[in-house]
């Protein structure tokens, strides 16, 4: 009997390794296979209007969530927010904000026609599931910054009639409804959280079955929302303050309170909320998918995988290395799988948690 040569032995071992790898691959589904089975939902994306600052557009001059990018990334559903910046509390300021908000709502309503039917509008979790099952992309409508309502809560009603089903009171800067986690320079907390108008707004959102968005509120504002609301809430684009200490992120106490409420925290792919600036340095390090998933992982370990998800904040300065736009969503799935998250966990993170709280908010609506 002849002894195998070193080359023959190497060939045998290589063939065995290839076979073993092939068998392991058959037993462990690829990232793409897992990702394709998920209902992938992004809970916060901004609307780009003509004339929007070019810095908010992708390098190709289009949206970070253009139809081709959504399809490439296997993104099935997203929430486009009717969001405005905060300005002066004057009749002119309020009128300009309302004009912008109405234009953004109209832009969302035009998506089905502009996409040739590839995008369909949804108002309920059942709508989302039906649209996605039909091979289309589902778009829910959100609302951010009650500054566009002026000082009139009734001004929200047309937005609800137009499809808004998720609503947050603040953006950068306080308004007549609530304090912002990023107040204008020198103003600080003005209402101690929510104003009486803001408290009335939370009750009104509950009555309508609108999911309350607590991103951008102060800790006092969040605490007051949770004391008022009779439904779970969402932080549609917030990260963990224990990892990066900025006022836009949520403290451990706030995370715990959202868990107790049954709510969910959706993490944004926003560089400055994910990567801390080193002391004494002017430049911010570039956040990566690993840093992004660090926040998801931290929140999941702190309050449970039932209470965390994805809300990118694309089209408003968001985007990181490896998750620069919707086309790279599978990179998040790959990183979560590498950390040992199961397919069931991924389903919750990528969409089921958000749909659960949206459904709970709608179930809590007051019959009219």
mmCIF file of C-alpha atoms in Angstrom:
data_model
loop_
_atom_site.group_PDB
_atom_site.id
_atom_site.type_symbol
_atom_site.label_atom_id
_atom_site.label_comp_id
_atom_site.label_asym_id
_atom_site.label_seq_id
_atom_site.Cartn_x
_atom_site.Cartn_y
_atom_site.Cartn_z
ATOM 1 C CA UNK A 1 0.000 0.000 0.000
ATOM 2 C CA UNK A 2 1.440 3.329 -1.083
ATOM 3 C CA UNK A 3 1.781 6.244 1.346
ATOM 4 C CA UNK A 4 0.046 9.412 0.050
ATOM 5 C CA UNK A 5 2.335 12.230 -1.014
ATOM 6 C CA UNK A 6 2.246 15.526 0.844
ATOM 7 C CA UNK A 7 0.425 17.105 -2.113
ATOM 8 C CA UNK A 8 -2.154 14.307 -2.195
ATOM 9 C CA UNK A 9 -2.660 14.574 1.549
ATOM 10 C CA UNK A 10 -3.147 18.333 1.229
ATOM 11 C CA UNK A 11 -5.682 17.783 -1.555
ATOM 12 C CA UNK A 12 -7.608 15.278 0.567
ATOM 13 C CA UNK A 13 -7.645 17.621 3.557
ATOM 14 C CA UNK A 14 -8.664 20.586 1.381
ATOM 15 C CA UNK A 15 -11.515 18.602 -0.153
ATOM 16 C CA UNK A 16 -12.657 17.573 3.312
ATOM 17 C CA UNK A 17 -12.523 21.168 4.501
ATOM 18 C CA UNK A 18 -14.544 22.345 1.513
ATOM 19 C CA UNK A 19 -17.133 19.611 2.135
ATOM 20 C CA UNK A 20 -17.340 20.509 5.831
ATOM 21 C CA UNK A 21 -17.710 24.192 5.018
ATOM 22 C CA UNK A 22 -20.396 23.367 2.470
ATOM 23 C CA UNK A 23 -22.311 21.288 4.997
ATOM 24 C CA UNK A 24 -21.989 23.995 7.645
ATOM 25 C CA UNK A 25 -23.226 26.561 5.141
ATOM 26 C CA UNK A 26 -26.241 24.377 4.378
ATOM 27 C CA UNK A 27 -27.030 24.151 8.072
ATOM 28 C CA UNK A 28 -26.426 27.856 8.791
ATOM 29 C CA UNK A 29 -28.462 30.096 6.479
ATOM 30 C CA UNK A 30 -26.573 32.931 4.843
ATOM 31 C CA UNK A 31 -27.093 36.517 5.911
ATOM 32 C CA UNK A 32 -29.058 37.135 2.717
ATOM 33 C CA UNK A 33 -31.326 34.172 3.325
ATOM 34 C CA UNK A 34 -32.056 35.360 6.867
ATOM 35 C CA UNK A 35 -32.464 38.994 5.846
ATOM 36 C CA UNK A 36 -34.832 38.105 3.017
ATOM 37 C CA UNK A 37 -37.116 36.258 5.434
ATOM 38 C CA UNK A 38 -37.472 39.255 7.771
ATOM 39 C CA UNK A 39 -39.970 42.080 7.610
ATOM 40 C CA UNK A 40 -37.395 44.895 7.536
ATOM 41 C CA UNK A 41 -38.804 48.201 8.812
ATOM 42 C CA UNK A 42 -37.094 51.569 9.362
ATOM 43 C CA UNK A 43 -39.092 53.705 11.797
ATOM 44 C CA UNK A 44 -37.756 57.173 10.989
ATOM 45 C CA UNK A 45 -36.761 58.701 7.649
ATOM 46 C CA UNK A 46 -36.983 62.361 6.643
ATOM 47 C CA UNK A 47 -38.736 63.639 3.531
ATOM 48 C CA UNK A 48 -36.608 65.456 0.948
ATOM 49 C CA UNK A 49 -38.341 68.325 -0.824
ATOM 50 C CA UNK A 50 -36.993 70.279 -3.799
ATOM 51 C CA UNK A 51 -34.773 72.980 -2.371
ATOM 52 C CA UNK A 52 -33.662 70.902 0.635
ATOM 53 C CA UNK A 53 -30.024 71.558 1.570
ATOM 54 C CA UNK A 54 -27.884 69.350 -0.733
ATOM 55 C CA UNK A 55 -25.979 67.975 2.268
ATOM 56 C CA UNK A 56 -29.026 65.885 3.155
ATOM 57 C CA UNK A 57 -28.941 64.025 -0.171
ATOM 58 C CA UNK A 58 -26.916 60.886 -0.897
ATOM 59 C CA UNK A 59 -23.713 61.243 -2.937
ATOM 60 C CA UNK A 60 -25.641 60.215 -6.060
ATOM 61 C CA UNK A 61 -27.926 63.231 -5.579
ATOM 62 C CA UNK A 62 -30.964 61.183 -4.580
ATOM 63 C CA UNK A 63 -32.550 60.070 -1.324
ATOM 64 C CA UNK A 64 -30.734 57.696 1.041
ATOM 65 C CA UNK A 65 -33.956 55.690 0.824
ATOM 66 C CA UNK A 66 -34.611 55.887 -2.919
ATOM 67 C CA UNK A 67 -36.589 52.992 -4.349
ATOM 68 C CA UNK A 68 -33.517 51.292 -5.820
ATOM 69 C CA UNK A 69 -31.716 51.469 -2.462
ATOM 70 C CA UNK A 70 -34.718 50.094 -0.593
ATOM 71 C CA UNK A 71 -34.940 47.150 -2.970
ATOM 72 C CA UNK A 72 -31.194 46.506 -2.860
ATOM 73 C CA UNK A 73 -31.251 46.494 0.941
ATOM 74 C CA UNK A 74 -34.363 44.380 1.286
ATOM 75 C CA UNK A 75 -36.139 47.142 3.201
ATOM 76 C CA UNK A 76 -39.846 46.318 3.251
ATOM 77 C CA UNK A 77 -41.360 49.200 5.195
ATOM 78 C CA UNK A 78 -40.481 52.592 6.577
ATOM 79 C CA UNK A 79 -41.952 55.588 8.330
ATOM 80 C CA UNK A 80 -41.528 58.869 6.479
ATOM 81 C CA UNK A 81 -41.805 61.756 8.929
ATOM 82 C CA UNK A 82 -43.540 65.048 8.312
ATOM 83 C CA UNK A 83 -40.806 66.922 10.173
ATOM 84 C CA UNK A 84 -39.924 70.603 10.355
ATOM 85 C CA UNK A 85 -37.270 72.723 12.034
ATOM 86 C CA UNK A 86 -38.175 74.960 14.963
ATOM 87 C CA UNK A 87 -38.314 78.690 14.345
ATOM 88 C CA UNK A 88 -39.678 81.831 15.968
ATOM 89 C CA UNK A 89 -43.042 81.671 17.697
ATOM 90 C CA UNK A 90 -44.642 84.185 15.438
ATOM 91 C CA UNK A 91 -47.548 83.992 13.016
ATOM 92 C CA UNK A 92 -45.065 84.092 10.146
ATOM 93 C CA UNK A 93 -42.878 81.352 11.645
ATOM 94 C CA UNK A 94 -45.827 79.081 12.308
ATOM 95 C CA UNK A 95 -47.240 79.660 8.819
ATOM 96 C CA UNK A 96 -43.925 78.774 7.160
ATOM 97 C CA UNK A 97 -43.627 75.592 9.209
ATOM 98 C CA UNK A 98 -47.196 74.578 8.382
ATOM 99 C CA UNK A 99 -46.532 75.132 4.684
ATOM 100 C CA UNK A 100 -43.452 72.904 4.851
ATOM 101 C CA UNK A 101 -45.275 70.202 6.793
ATOM 102 C CA UNK A 102 -48.170 70.152 4.336
ATOM 103 C CA UNK A 103 -45.743 69.895 1.412
ATOM 104 C CA UNK A 104 -44.031 66.912 3.061
ATOM 105 C CA UNK A 105 -47.340 65.203 3.716
ATOM 106 C CA UNK A 106 -48.260 65.713 0.053
ATOM 107 C CA UNK A 107 -44.890 64.278 -1.009
ATOM 108 C CA UNK A 108 -45.558 61.131 1.022
ATOM 109 C CA UNK A 109 -49.048 60.810 -0.418
ATOM 110 C CA UNK A 110 -47.572 61.028 -3.935
ATOM 111 C CA UNK A 111 -45.180 58.095 -3.425
ATOM 112 C CA UNK A 112 -47.474 55.340 -4.790
ATOM 113 C CA UNK A 113 -47.934 57.139 -8.096
ATOM 114 C CA UNK A 114 -44.317 58.284 -8.360
ATOM 115 C CA UNK A 115 -43.053 54.749 -7.686
ATOM 116 C CA UNK A 116 -45.299 53.186 -10.271
ATOM 117 C CA UNK A 117 -47.128 51.317 -7.538
ATOM 118 C CA UNK A 118 -43.975 49.814 -6.008
ATOM 119 C CA UNK A 119 -44.672 51.792 -2.827
ATOM 120 C CA UNK A 120 -48.034 51.677 -1.075
ATOM 121 C CA UNK A 121 -49.244 53.718 1.892
ATOM 122 C CA UNK A 122 -50.165 51.990 5.139
ATOM 123 C CA UNK A 123 -52.015 53.092 8.257
ATOM 124 C CA UNK A 124 -52.066 49.908 10.346
ATOM 125 C CA UNK A 125 -49.791 46.937 11.035
ATOM 126 C CA UNK A 126 -52.202 44.810 9.009
ATOM 127 C CA UNK A 127 -51.746 47.190 6.062
ATOM 128 C CA UNK A 128 -47.979 46.845 6.344
ATOM 129 C CA UNK A 129 -48.130 43.052 6.335
ATOM 130 C CA UNK A 130 -50.570 42.945 3.428
ATOM 131 C CA UNK A 131 -48.506 45.340 1.306
ATOM 132 C CA UNK A 132 -45.227 43.539 2.018
ATOM 133 C CA UNK A 133 -46.812 40.139 1.345
ATOM 134 C CA UNK A 134 -47.802 41.524 -2.057
ATOM 135 C CA UNK A 135 -44.201 42.331 -2.913
ATOM 136 C CA UNK A 136 -44.537 46.084 -2.398
ATOM 137 C CA UNK A 137 -42.865 48.500 0.014
ATOM 138 C CA UNK A 138 -45.108 49.837 2.780
ATOM 139 C CA UNK A 139 -44.845 53.450 3.910
ATOM 140 C CA UNK A 140 -46.340 54.693 7.160
ATOM 141 C CA UNK A 141 -46.588 58.413 7.858
ATOM 142 C CA UNK A 142 -45.016 60.003 10.906
ATOM 143 C CA UNK A 143 -44.988 63.516 12.318
ATOM 144 C CA UNK A 144 -42.180 65.263 14.190
ATOM 145 C CA UNK A 145 -42.206 68.692 15.824
ATOM 146 C CA UNK A 146 -45.472 70.255 16.923
ATOM 147 C CA UNK A 147 -43.981 73.643 16.062
ATOM 148 C CA UNK A 148 -45.801 73.262 12.727
ATOM 149 C CA UNK A 149 -49.103 73.259 14.677
ATOM 150 C CA UNK A 150 -48.362 76.676 16.138
ATOM 151 C CA UNK A 151 -50.255 76.741 19.404
ATOM 152 C CA UNK A 152 -53.367 74.951 18.168
ATOM 153 C CA UNK A 153 -53.745 71.230 18.913
ATOM 154 C CA UNK A 154 -56.722 70.999 16.546
ATOM 155 C CA UNK A 155 -54.292 71.751 13.718
ATOM 156 C CA UNK A 156 -53.093 68.140 14.048
ATOM 157 C CA UNK A 157 -56.418 66.726 12.870
ATOM 158 C CA UNK A 158 -55.754 67.224 9.123
ATOM 159 C CA UNK A 159 -52.459 65.372 9.469
ATOM 160 C CA UNK A 160 -54.216 62.454 11.113
ATOM 161 C CA UNK A 161 -56.822 62.491 8.362
ATOM 162 C CA UNK A 162 -53.939 62.490 5.875
ATOM 163 C CA UNK A 163 -52.491 59.295 7.320
ATOM 164 C CA UNK A 164 -50.181 60.279 10.201
ATOM 165 C CA UNK A 165 -50.038 57.415 12.706
ATOM 166 C CA UNK A 166 -46.810 58.200 14.626
ATOM 167 C CA UNK A 167 -46.205 61.604 16.239
ATOM 168 C CA UNK A 168 -43.510 63.318 18.293
ATOM 169 C CA UNK A 169 -43.742 66.761 19.868
ATOM 170 C CA UNK A 170 -40.233 68.167 19.491
ATOM 171 C CA UNK A 171 -37.144 68.469 17.371
ATOM 172 C CA UNK A 172 -34.149 70.715 18.069
ATOM 173 C CA UNK A 173 -35.513 73.687 20.024
ATOM 174 C CA UNK A 174 -38.386 74.067 22.443
ATOM 175 C CA UNK A 175 -41.859 74.830 21.141
ATOM 176 C CA UNK A 176 -45.235 75.682 22.674
ATOM 177 C CA UNK A 177 -45.891 72.000 23.410
ATOM 178 C CA UNK A 178 -42.686 70.702 25.019
ATOM 179 C CA UNK A 179 -39.026 71.163 25.817
ATOM 180 C CA UNK A 180 -36.422 69.720 23.477
ATOM 181 C CA UNK A 181 -33.416 67.645 24.488
ATOM 182 C CA UNK A 182 -31.524 70.179 22.353
ATOM 183 C CA UNK A 183 -32.952 73.592 23.316
ATOM 184 C CA UNK A 184 -31.931 76.780 21.590
ATOM 185 C CA UNK A 185 -28.757 78.321 22.991
ATOM 186 C CA UNK A 186 -29.395 79.956 26.329
ATOM 187 C CA UNK A 187 -33.023 78.876 26.702
ATOM 188 C CA UNK A 188 -32.762 75.632 28.679
ATOM 189 C CA UNK A 189 -35.908 73.923 29.934
ATOM 190 C CA UNK A 190 -38.926 76.151 29.516
ATOM 191 C CA UNK A 191 -41.919 74.022 30.448
ATOM 192 C CA UNK A 192 -40.334 71.572 32.850
ATOM 193 C CA UNK A 193 -40.994 68.928 30.210
ATOM 194 C CA UNK A 194 -44.458 69.241 28.659
ATOM 195 C CA UNK A 195 -46.603 72.364 28.655
ATOM 196 C CA UNK A 196 -50.346 72.011 29.346
ATOM 197 C CA UNK A 197 -50.770 72.026 25.567
ATOM 198 C CA UNK A 198 -48.257 69.192 25.263
ATOM 199 C CA UNK A 199 -50.028 67.126 27.895
ATOM 200 C CA UNK A 200 -53.290 67.620 26.030
ATOM 201 C CA UNK A 201 -51.561 66.517 22.833
ATOM 202 C CA UNK A 202 -50.473 63.183 24.353
ATOM 203 C CA UNK A 203 -54.050 62.505 25.462
ATOM 204 C CA UNK A 204 -55.287 63.436 21.993
ATOM 205 C CA UNK A 205 -52.781 61.143 20.294
ATOM 206 C CA UNK A 206 -53.962 58.301 22.546
ATOM 207 C CA UNK A 207 -57.587 59.000 21.668
ATOM 208 C CA UNK A 208 -56.780 58.911 17.950
ATOM 209 C CA UNK A 209 -54.682 55.752 18.218
ATOM 210 C CA UNK A 210 -51.515 57.594 17.191
ATOM 211 C CA UNK A 211 -48.248 56.078 18.409
ATOM 212 C CA UNK A 212 -46.452 58.624 20.616
ATOM 213 C CA UNK A 213 -42.817 59.239 19.626
ATOM 214 C CA UNK A 214 -40.634 60.311 22.578
ATOM 215 C CA UNK A 215 -37.382 60.909 20.688
ATOM 216 C CA UNK A 216 -36.024 64.447 21.173
ATOM 217 C CA UNK A 217 -37.830 65.058 24.497
ATOM 218 C CA UNK A 218 -36.100 65.968 27.746
ATOM 219 C CA UNK A 219 -36.008 63.395 30.578
ATOM 220 C CA UNK A 220 -38.783 65.340 32.334
ATOM 221 C CA UNK A 221 -40.823 65.379 29.145
ATOM 222 C CA UNK A 222 -40.402 61.647 28.669
ATOM 223 C CA UNK A 223 -41.363 60.987 32.273
ATOM 224 C CA UNK A 224 -44.526 63.073 31.881
ATOM 225 C CA UNK A 225 -45.477 61.348 28.627
ATOM 226 C CA UNK A 226 -45.197 57.961 30.309
ATOM 227 C CA UNK A 227 -47.338 59.186 33.201
ATOM 228 C CA UNK A 228 -50.077 60.301 30.803
ATOM 229 C CA UNK A 229 -50.132 57.760 27.992
ATOM 230 C CA UNK A 230 -52.345 54.689 28.141
ATOM 231 C CA UNK A 231 -50.423 52.951 25.343
ATOM 232 C CA UNK A 232 -46.813 51.912 24.679
ATOM 233 C CA UNK A 233 -44.561 54.553 23.103
ATOM 234 C CA UNK A 234 -41.714 54.548 20.603
ATOM 235 C CA UNK A 235 -38.444 56.433 20.571
ATOM 236 C CA UNK A 236 -38.266 56.390 16.786
ATOM 237 C CA UNK A 237 -34.594 57.408 16.523
ATOM 238 C CA UNK A 238 -32.646 57.350 19.801
ATOM 239 C CA UNK A 239 -29.444 55.623 20.958
ATOM 240 C CA UNK A 240 -27.927 54.716 24.336
ATOM 241 C CA UNK A 241 -26.530 57.514 26.490
ATOM 242 C CA UNK A 242 -24.464 55.066 28.533
ATOM 243 C CA UNK A 243 -22.340 54.544 25.403
ATOM 244 C CA UNK A 244 -22.310 58.108 24.059
ATOM 245 C CA UNK A 245 -23.202 60.898 26.470
ATOM 246 C CA UNK A 246 -25.216 63.334 24.369
ATOM 247 C CA UNK A 247 -28.603 64.738 25.333
ATOM 248 C CA UNK A 248 -30.264 63.180 22.279
ATOM 249 C CA UNK A 249 -29.536 59.695 23.617
ATOM 250 C CA UNK A 250 -31.513 57.896 26.316
ATOM 251 C CA UNK A 251 -30.170 57.224 29.806
ATOM 252 C CA UNK A 252 -30.461 53.845 31.490
ATOM 253 C CA UNK A 253 -33.293 55.218 33.628
ATOM 254 C CA UNK A 254 -35.147 56.339 30.506
ATOM 255 C CA UNK A 255 -34.582 52.978 28.828
ATOM 256 C CA UNK A 256 -35.931 51.216 31.920
ATOM 257 C CA UNK A 257 -38.999 53.474 31.942
ATOM 258 C CA UNK A 258 -39.720 52.738 28.280
ATOM 259 C CA UNK A 259 -39.476 49.010 28.992
ATOM 260 C CA UNK A 260 -41.917 49.362 31.892
ATOM 261 C CA UNK A 261 -44.297 51.129 29.498
ATOM 262 C CA UNK A 262 -43.993 48.271 26.984
ATOM 263 C CA UNK A 263 -42.432 50.583 24.427
ATOM 264 C CA UNK A 264 -39.523 50.260 22.012
ATOM 265 C CA UNK A 265 -36.322 52.217 21.270
ATOM 266 C CA UNK A 266 -35.326 52.431 17.610
ATOM 267 C CA UNK A 267 -31.631 53.166 17.061
ATOM 268 C CA UNK A 268 -30.479 55.711 14.428
ATOM 269 C CA UNK A 269 -27.428 55.320 12.199
ATOM 270 C CA UNK A 270 -26.327 58.839 13.181
ATOM 271 C CA UNK A 271 -22.598 59.242 13.660
ATOM 272 C CA UNK A 272 -22.533 61.727 16.542
ATOM 273 C CA UNK A 273 -24.981 59.636 18.596
ATOM 274 C CA UNK A 274 -22.988 56.425 18.105
ATOM 275 C CA UNK A 275 -19.325 57.428 18.412
ATOM 276 C CA UNK A 276 -18.021 59.653 21.206
ATOM 277 C CA UNK A 277 -15.670 62.493 20.315
ATOM 278 C CA UNK A 278 -12.337 61.967 22.138
ATOM 279 C CA UNK A 279 -11.549 64.609 24.739
ATOM 280 C CA UNK A 280 -9.484 67.439 23.358
ATOM 281 C CA UNK A 281 -10.104 66.503 19.725
ATOM 282 C CA UNK A 282 -12.101 68.522 17.243
ATOM 283 C CA UNK A 283 -12.926 65.713 14.825
ATOM 284 C CA UNK A 284 -15.504 63.033 15.466
ATOM 285 C CA UNK A 285 -14.486 59.413 14.735
ATOM 286 C CA UNK A 286 -16.482 57.674 12.033
ATOM 287 C CA UNK A 287 -19.035 55.276 13.460
ATOM 288 C CA UNK A 288 -19.216 51.807 11.931
ATOM 289 C CA UNK A 289 -21.853 49.083 11.792
ATOM 290 C CA UNK A 290 -20.135 47.557 14.814
ATOM 291 C CA UNK A 291 -20.636 50.776 16.812
ATOM 292 C CA UNK A 292 -24.224 50.918 15.595
ATOM 293 C CA UNK A 293 -24.980 47.378 16.727
ATOM 294 C CA UNK A 294 -23.180 48.105 20.009
ATOM 295 C CA UNK A 295 -26.110 50.409 20.819
ATOM 296 C CA UNK A 296 -28.730 47.871 19.744
ATOM 297 C CA UNK A 297 -26.897 45.222 21.764
ATOM 298 C CA UNK A 298 -26.628 47.455 24.841
ATOM 299 C CA UNK A 299 -30.332 48.290 24.777
ATOM 300 C CA UNK A 300 -31.313 44.656 24.165
ATOM 301 C CA UNK A 301 -29.216 43.521 27.120
ATOM 302 C CA UNK A 302 -30.483 46.342 29.334
ATOM 303 C CA UNK A 303 -34.220 46.134 28.656
ATOM 304 C CA UNK A 304 -34.709 43.075 26.439
ATOM 305 C CA UNK A 305 -34.775 42.261 22.744
ATOM 306 C CA UNK A 306 -38.526 42.989 22.704
ATOM 307 C CA UNK A 307 -37.788 46.677 23.201
ATOM 308 C CA UNK A 308 -35.263 47.657 20.526
ATOM 309 C CA UNK A 309 -35.330 48.272 16.785
ATOM 310 C CA UNK A 310 -34.037 50.318 13.847
ATOM 311 C CA UNK A 311 -34.907 53.934 13.004
ATOM 312 C CA UNK A 312 -32.142 55.263 10.790
ATOM 313 C CA UNK A 313 -32.875 59.011 10.506
ATOM 314 C CA UNK A 314 -31.701 58.807 6.898
ATOM 315 C CA UNK A 315 -32.053 62.012 4.853
ATOM 316 C CA UNK A 316 -31.222 64.166 7.856
ATOM 317 C CA UNK A 317 -27.483 63.749 8.286
ATOM 318 C CA UNK A 318 -27.558 60.067 9.181
ATOM 319 C CA UNK A 319 -25.410 57.332 7.675
ATOM 320 C CA UNK A 320 -22.287 55.558 8.930
ATOM 321 C CA UNK A 321 -19.473 53.426 7.560
ATOM 322 C CA UNK A 322 -21.091 50.197 6.361
ATOM 323 C CA UNK A 323 -24.649 51.462 6.795
ATOM 324 C CA UNK A 324 -24.562 54.568 4.674
ATOM 325 C CA UNK A 325 -27.995 54.144 3.105
ATOM 326 C CA UNK A 326 -30.898 51.705 2.859
ATOM 327 C CA UNK A 327 -29.042 49.446 0.416
ATOM 328 C CA UNK A 328 -26.654 48.391 3.198
ATOM 329 C CA UNK A 329 -29.288 47.231 5.682
ATOM 330 C CA UNK A 330 -28.116 43.583 5.412
ATOM 331 C CA UNK A 331 -24.850 44.609 7.105
ATOM 332 C CA UNK A 332 -26.812 45.166 10.312
ATOM 333 C CA UNK A 333 -28.309 41.692 10.021
ATOM 334 C CA UNK A 334 -24.845 40.210 9.476
ATOM 335 C CA UNK A 335 -23.437 41.917 12.566
ATOM 336 C CA UNK A 336 -26.366 40.828 14.734
ATOM 337 C CA UNK A 337 -26.023 37.230 13.520
ATOM 338 C CA UNK A 338 -22.296 37.332 14.258
ATOM 339 C CA UNK A 339 -23.129 38.310 17.844
ATOM 340 C CA UNK A 340 -25.408 35.340 18.310
ATOM 341 C CA UNK A 341 -28.818 36.907 17.804
ATOM 342 C CA UNK A 342 -31.358 34.401 16.534
ATOM 343 C CA UNK A 343 -33.635 34.792 13.534
ATOM 344 C CA UNK A 344 -36.522 35.304 15.962
ATOM 345 C CA UNK A 345 -34.566 38.090 17.660
ATOM 346 C CA UNK A 346 -33.802 39.685 14.306
ATOM 347 C CA UNK A 347 -37.470 39.599 13.334
ATOM 348 C CA UNK A 348 -38.303 41.564 16.493
ATOM 349 C CA UNK A 349 -35.490 44.085 16.020
ATOM 350 C CA UNK A 350 -36.145 44.678 12.343
ATOM 351 C CA UNK A 351 -39.892 45.228 12.503
ATOM 352 C CA UNK A 352 -42.044 43.168 14.827
ATOM 353 C CA UNK A 353 -41.364 45.281 17.928
ATOM 354 C CA UNK A 354 -42.378 48.466 16.137
ATOM 355 C CA UNK A 355 -45.499 46.906 14.644
ATOM 356 C CA UNK A 356 -46.441 45.611 18.102
ATOM 357 C CA UNK A 357 -46.386 49.090 19.701
ATOM 358 C CA UNK A 358 -48.130 50.660 16.712
ATOM 359 C CA UNK A 359 -50.880 48.058 17.033
ATOM 360 C CA UNK A 360 -51.126 48.616 20.788
ATOM 361 C CA UNK A 361 -51.479 52.366 20.297
ATOM 362 C CA UNK A 362 -54.256 51.829 17.775
ATOM 363 C CA UNK A 363 -56.005 49.337 20.048
ATOM 364 C CA UNK A 364 -56.023 51.976 22.817
ATOM 365 C CA UNK A 365 -57.816 54.529 20.644
ATOM 366 C CA UNK A 366 -60.983 56.050 22.047
ATOM 367 C CA UNK A 367 -64.072 55.139 20.067
ATOM 368 C CA UNK A 368 -65.571 58.255 18.506
#
